[in-house]
XYZ file of N, CA and C in Angstrom:
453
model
N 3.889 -54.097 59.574
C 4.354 -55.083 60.526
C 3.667 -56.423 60.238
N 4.534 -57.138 60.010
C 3.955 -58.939 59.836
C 2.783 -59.400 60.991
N 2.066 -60.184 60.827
C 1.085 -60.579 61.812
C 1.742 -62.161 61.383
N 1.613 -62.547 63.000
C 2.060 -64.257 62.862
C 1.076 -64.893 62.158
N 2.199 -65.873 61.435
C 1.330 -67.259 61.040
C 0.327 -67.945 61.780
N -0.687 -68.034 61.703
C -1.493 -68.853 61.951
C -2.176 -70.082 61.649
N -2.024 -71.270 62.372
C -1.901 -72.511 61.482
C -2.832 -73.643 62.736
N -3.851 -74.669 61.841
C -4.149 -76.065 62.485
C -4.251 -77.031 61.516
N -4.127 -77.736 62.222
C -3.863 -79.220 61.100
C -4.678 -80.803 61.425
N -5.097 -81.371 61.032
C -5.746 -82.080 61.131
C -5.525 -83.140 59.737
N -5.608 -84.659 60.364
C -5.371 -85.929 59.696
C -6.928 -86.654 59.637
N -7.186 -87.213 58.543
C -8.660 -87.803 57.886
C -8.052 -88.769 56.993
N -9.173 -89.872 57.180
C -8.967 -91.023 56.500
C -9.274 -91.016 54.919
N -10.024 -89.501 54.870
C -10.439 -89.599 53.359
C -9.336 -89.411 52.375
N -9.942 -89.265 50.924
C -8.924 -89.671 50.213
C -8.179 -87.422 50.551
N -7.378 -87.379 49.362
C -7.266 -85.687 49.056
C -8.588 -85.037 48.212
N -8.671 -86.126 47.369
C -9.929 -85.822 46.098
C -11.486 -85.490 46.875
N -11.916 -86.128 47.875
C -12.873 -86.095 48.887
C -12.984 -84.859 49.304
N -11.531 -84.657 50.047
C -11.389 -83.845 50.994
C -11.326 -82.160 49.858
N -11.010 -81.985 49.100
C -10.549 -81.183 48.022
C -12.180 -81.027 47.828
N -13.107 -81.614 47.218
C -14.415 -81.336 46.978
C -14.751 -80.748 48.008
N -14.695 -80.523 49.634
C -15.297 -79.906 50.092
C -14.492 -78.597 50.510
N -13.331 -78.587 50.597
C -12.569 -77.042 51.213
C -12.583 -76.115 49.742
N -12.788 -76.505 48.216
C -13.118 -75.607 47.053
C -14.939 -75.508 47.471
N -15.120 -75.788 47.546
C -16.439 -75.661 47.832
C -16.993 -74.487 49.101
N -16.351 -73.112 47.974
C -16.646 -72.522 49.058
C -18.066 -71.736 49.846
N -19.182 -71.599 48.582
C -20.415 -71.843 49.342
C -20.880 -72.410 50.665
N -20.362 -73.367 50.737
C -20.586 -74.166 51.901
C -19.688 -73.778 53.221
N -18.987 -72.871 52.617
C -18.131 -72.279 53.651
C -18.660 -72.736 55.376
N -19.503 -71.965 55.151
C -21.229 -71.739 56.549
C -21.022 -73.181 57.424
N -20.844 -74.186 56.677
C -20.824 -75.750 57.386
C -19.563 -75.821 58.234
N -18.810 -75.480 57.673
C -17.772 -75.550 58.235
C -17.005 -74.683 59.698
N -17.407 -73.549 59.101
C -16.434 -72.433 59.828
C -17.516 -71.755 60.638
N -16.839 -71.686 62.179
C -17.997 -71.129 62.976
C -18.102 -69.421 62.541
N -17.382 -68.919 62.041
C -17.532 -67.611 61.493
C -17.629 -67.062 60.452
N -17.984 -67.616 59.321
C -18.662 -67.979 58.258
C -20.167 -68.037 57.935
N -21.273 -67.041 57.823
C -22.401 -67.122 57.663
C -22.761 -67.847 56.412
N -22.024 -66.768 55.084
C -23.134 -66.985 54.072
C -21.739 -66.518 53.528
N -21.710 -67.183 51.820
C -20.408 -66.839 50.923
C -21.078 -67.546 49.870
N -21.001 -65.989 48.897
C -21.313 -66.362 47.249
C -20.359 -65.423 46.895
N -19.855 -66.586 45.958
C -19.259 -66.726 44.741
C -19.526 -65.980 43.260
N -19.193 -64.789 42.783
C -19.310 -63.973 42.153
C -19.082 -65.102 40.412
N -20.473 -65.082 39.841
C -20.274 -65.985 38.558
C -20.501 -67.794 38.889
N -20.406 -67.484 40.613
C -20.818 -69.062 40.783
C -19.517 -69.971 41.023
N -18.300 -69.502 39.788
C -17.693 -70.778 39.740
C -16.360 -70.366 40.743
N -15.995 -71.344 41.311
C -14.730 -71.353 42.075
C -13.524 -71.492 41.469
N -12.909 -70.394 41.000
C -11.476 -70.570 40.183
C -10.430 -69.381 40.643
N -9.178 -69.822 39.952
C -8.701 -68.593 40.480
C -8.832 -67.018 39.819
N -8.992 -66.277 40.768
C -9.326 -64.795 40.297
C -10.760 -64.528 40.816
N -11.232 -65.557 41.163
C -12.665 -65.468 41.568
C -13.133 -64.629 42.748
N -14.279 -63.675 42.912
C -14.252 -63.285 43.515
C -15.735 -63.234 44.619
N -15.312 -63.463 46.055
C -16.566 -63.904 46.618
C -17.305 -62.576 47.593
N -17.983 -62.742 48.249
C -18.613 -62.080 49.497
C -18.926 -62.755 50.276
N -18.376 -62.395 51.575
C -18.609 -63.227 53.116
C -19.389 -62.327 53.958
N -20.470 -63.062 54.240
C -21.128 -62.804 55.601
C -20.214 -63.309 56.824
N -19.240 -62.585 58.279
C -19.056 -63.389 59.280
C -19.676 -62.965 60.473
N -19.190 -63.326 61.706
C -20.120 -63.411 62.527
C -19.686 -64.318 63.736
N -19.364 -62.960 65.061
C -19.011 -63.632 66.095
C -19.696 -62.751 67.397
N -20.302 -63.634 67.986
C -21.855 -63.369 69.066
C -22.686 -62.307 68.202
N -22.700 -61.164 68.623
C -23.972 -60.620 68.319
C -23.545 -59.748 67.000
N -22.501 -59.698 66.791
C -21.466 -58.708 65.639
C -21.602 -59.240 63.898
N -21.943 -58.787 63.703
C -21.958 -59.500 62.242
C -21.153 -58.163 61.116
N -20.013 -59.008 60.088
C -19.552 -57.827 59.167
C -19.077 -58.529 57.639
N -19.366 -57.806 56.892
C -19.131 -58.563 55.476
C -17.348 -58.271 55.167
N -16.844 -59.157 54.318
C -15.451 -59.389 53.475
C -16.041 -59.631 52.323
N -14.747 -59.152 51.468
C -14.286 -59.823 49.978
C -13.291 -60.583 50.167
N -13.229 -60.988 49.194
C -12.404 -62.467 49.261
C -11.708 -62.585 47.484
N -11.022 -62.718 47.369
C -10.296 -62.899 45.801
C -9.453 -64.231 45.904
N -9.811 -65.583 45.062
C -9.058 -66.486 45.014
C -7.989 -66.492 44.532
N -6.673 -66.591 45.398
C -5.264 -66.229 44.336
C -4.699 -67.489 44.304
N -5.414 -68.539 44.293
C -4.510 -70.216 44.116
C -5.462 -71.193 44.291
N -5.343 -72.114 43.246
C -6.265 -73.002 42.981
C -5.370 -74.227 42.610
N -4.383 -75.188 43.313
C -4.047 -76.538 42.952
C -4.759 -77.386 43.152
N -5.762 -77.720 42.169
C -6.576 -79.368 42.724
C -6.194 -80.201 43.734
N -6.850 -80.503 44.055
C -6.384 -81.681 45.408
C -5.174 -81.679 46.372
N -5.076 -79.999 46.529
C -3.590 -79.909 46.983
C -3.611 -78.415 47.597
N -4.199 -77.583 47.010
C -4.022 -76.206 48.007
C -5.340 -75.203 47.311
N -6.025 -74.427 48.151
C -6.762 -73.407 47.830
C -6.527 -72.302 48.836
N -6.481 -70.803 47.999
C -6.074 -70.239 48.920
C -6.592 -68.434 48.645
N -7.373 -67.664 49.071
C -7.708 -66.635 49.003
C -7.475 -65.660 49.762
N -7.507 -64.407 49.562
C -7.019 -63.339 50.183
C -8.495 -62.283 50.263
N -8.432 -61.602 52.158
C -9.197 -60.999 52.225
C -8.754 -59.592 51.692
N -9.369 -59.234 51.277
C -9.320 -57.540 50.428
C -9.020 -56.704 51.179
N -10.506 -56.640 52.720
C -10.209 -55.611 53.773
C -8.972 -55.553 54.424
N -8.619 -56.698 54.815
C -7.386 -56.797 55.627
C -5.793 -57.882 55.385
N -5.842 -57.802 53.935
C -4.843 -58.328 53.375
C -4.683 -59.294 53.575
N -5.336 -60.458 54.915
C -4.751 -61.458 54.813
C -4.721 -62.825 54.061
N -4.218 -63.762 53.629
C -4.986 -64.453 52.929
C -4.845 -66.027 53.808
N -6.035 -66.627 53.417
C -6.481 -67.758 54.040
C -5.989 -69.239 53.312
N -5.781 -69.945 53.183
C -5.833 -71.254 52.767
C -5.915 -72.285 53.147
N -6.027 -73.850 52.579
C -6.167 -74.844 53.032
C -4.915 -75.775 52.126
N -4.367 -76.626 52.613
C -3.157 -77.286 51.623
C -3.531 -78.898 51.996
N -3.851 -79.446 50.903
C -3.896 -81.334 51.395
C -2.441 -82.055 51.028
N -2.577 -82.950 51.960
C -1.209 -83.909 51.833
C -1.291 -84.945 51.703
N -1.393 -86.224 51.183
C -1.625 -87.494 51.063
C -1.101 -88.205 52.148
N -1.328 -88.576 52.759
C -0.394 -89.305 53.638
C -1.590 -90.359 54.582
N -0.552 -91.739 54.478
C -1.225 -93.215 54.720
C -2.337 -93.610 54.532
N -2.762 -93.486 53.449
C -4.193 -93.583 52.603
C -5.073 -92.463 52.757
N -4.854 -91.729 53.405
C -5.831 -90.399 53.665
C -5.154 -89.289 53.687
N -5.543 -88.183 54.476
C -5.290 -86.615 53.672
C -4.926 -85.941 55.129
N -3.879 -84.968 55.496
C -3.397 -84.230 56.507
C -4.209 -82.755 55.748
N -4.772 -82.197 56.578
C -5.623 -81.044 55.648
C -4.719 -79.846 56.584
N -4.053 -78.659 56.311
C -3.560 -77.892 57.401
C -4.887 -76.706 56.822
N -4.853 -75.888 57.588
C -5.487 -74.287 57.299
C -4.409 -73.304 58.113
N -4.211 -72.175 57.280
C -3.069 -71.431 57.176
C -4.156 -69.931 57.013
N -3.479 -69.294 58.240
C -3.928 -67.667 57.681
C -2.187 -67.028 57.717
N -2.155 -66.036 56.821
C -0.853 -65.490 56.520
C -1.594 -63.924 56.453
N -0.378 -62.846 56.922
C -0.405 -61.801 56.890
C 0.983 -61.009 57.204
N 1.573 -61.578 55.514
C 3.032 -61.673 56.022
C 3.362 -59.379 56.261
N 2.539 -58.563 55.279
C 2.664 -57.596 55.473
C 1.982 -57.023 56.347
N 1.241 -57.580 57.640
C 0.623 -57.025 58.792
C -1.082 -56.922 57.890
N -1.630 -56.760 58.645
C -3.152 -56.423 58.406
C -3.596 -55.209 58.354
N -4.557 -54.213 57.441
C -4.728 -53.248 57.517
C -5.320 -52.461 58.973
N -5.314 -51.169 58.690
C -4.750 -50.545 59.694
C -6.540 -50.195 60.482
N -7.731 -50.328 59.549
C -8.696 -50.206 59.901
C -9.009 -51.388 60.430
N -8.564 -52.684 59.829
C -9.473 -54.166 60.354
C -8.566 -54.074 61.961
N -7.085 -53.905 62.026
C -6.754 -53.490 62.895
C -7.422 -52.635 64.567
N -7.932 -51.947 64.030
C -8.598 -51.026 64.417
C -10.111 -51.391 65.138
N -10.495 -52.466 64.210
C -11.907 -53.150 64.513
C -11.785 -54.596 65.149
N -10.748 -54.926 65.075
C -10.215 -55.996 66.065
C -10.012 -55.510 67.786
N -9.443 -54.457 67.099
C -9.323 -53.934 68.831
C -10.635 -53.175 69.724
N -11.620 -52.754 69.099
C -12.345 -52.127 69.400
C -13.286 -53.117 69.695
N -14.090 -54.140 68.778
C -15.062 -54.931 68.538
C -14.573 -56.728 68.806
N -13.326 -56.873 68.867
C -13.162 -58.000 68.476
C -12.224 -58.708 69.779
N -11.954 -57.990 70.892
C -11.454 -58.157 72.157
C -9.776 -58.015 71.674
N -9.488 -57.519 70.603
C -7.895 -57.169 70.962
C -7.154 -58.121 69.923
N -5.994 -57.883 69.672
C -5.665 -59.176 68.801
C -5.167 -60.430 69.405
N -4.319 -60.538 70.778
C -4.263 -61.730 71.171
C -5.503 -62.477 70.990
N -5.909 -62.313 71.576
C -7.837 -62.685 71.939
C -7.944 -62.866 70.862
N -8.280 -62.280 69.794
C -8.953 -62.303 68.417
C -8.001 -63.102 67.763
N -6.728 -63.700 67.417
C -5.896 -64.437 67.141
C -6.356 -65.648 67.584
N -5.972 -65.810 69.006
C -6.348 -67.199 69.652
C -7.961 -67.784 69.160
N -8.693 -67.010 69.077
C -10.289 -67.256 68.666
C -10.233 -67.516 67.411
N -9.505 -67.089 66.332
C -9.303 -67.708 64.467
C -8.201 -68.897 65.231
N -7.511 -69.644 65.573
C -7.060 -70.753 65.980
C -7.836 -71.379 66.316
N -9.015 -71.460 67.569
C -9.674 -72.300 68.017
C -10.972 -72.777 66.714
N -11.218 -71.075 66.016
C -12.148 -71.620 64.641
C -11.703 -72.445 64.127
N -10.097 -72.166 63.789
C -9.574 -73.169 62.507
C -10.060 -74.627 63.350
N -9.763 -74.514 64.529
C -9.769 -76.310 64.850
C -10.891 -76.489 64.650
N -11.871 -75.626 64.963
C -13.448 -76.316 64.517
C -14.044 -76.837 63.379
N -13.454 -75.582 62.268
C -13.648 -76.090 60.842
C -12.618 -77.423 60.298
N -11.993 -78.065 60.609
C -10.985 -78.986 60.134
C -11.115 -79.693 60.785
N -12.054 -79.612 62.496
C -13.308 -81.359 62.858
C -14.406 -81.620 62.041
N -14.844 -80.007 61.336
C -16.365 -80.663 60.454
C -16.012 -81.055 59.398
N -14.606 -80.402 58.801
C -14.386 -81.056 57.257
C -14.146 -82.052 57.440
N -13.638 -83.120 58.591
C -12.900 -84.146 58.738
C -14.527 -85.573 58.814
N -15.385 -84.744 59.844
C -16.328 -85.690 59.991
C -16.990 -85.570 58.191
N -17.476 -84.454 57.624
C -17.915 -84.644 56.696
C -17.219 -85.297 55.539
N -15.772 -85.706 55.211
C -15.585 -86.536 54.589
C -14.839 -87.766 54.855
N -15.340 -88.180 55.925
C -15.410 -89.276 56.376
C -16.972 -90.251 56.452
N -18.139 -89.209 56.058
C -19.005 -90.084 56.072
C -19.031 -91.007 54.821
């Protein structure tokens, strides 16, 4: 069963190239995303095929992901897929009036596995709840990417 699109969007004065240095930059993940601890990059380098490990983390719960980069357009889209639960994440830049529309996109067009499923409902208050809460993240992470390349 499909799990809805999930989507926020946010407009910055920076350029795409700015903005692109920091959403590939996924080490830094942690700055950004309130559920995001810690993410290394298997070999270091950020490309596609690459493969990472996520620390996340919401109140007292903490649980690790893999992560496999399946799209890498410079200055224009990055986009990875979680392993455990199929879904995959991205960020897409748009040029527009001297600066950059940044969206973040979670997709799970074949539903989510049946265990993360499982740990959503048990640990994670349910999936409405747990849906609406990756929406309100996305808006958080796409105010810090926005202030940080704008300084």
């Amino acid at each position: 069963m499909a799990s809805p699109v999930l989507e926020a969007e946010i407009a910055t004065a920076a350029s795409p190239e700015k903005v692109w240095s920091i959403v590939s930059d996924l080490p830094r993940m942690s700055e950004w995303s309130p559920r995001t601890r810690k993410t290394f990059v298997l070999g270091g380098q950020v490309r596609e095929g690459a493969l990472a490990f996520n620390i996340n983390r919401k109140g007292m719960l903490y649980w690790p992901t893999r992560t496999r980069v399946v799209a890498i357009e410079p200055h224009e889209r990055i986009a990875f897929k979680v392993l455990e639960n199929n879904s995959v994440w991205s960020f897409t830049l748009q040029a527009e009036d001297g600066g950059t529309r940044i969206v973040q996109r979670r997709e799970a067009p074949n539903g989510t596995s049946a265990v993360s499923r499982a740990m959503v409902k048990v640990f994670l208050g349910g999936n409405d709840d747990f849906e609406a809460d990756l929406v309100a993240g996305m808006n958080t992470t796409l105010e810090r990417i926005k202030a940080e390349a704008e300084k």
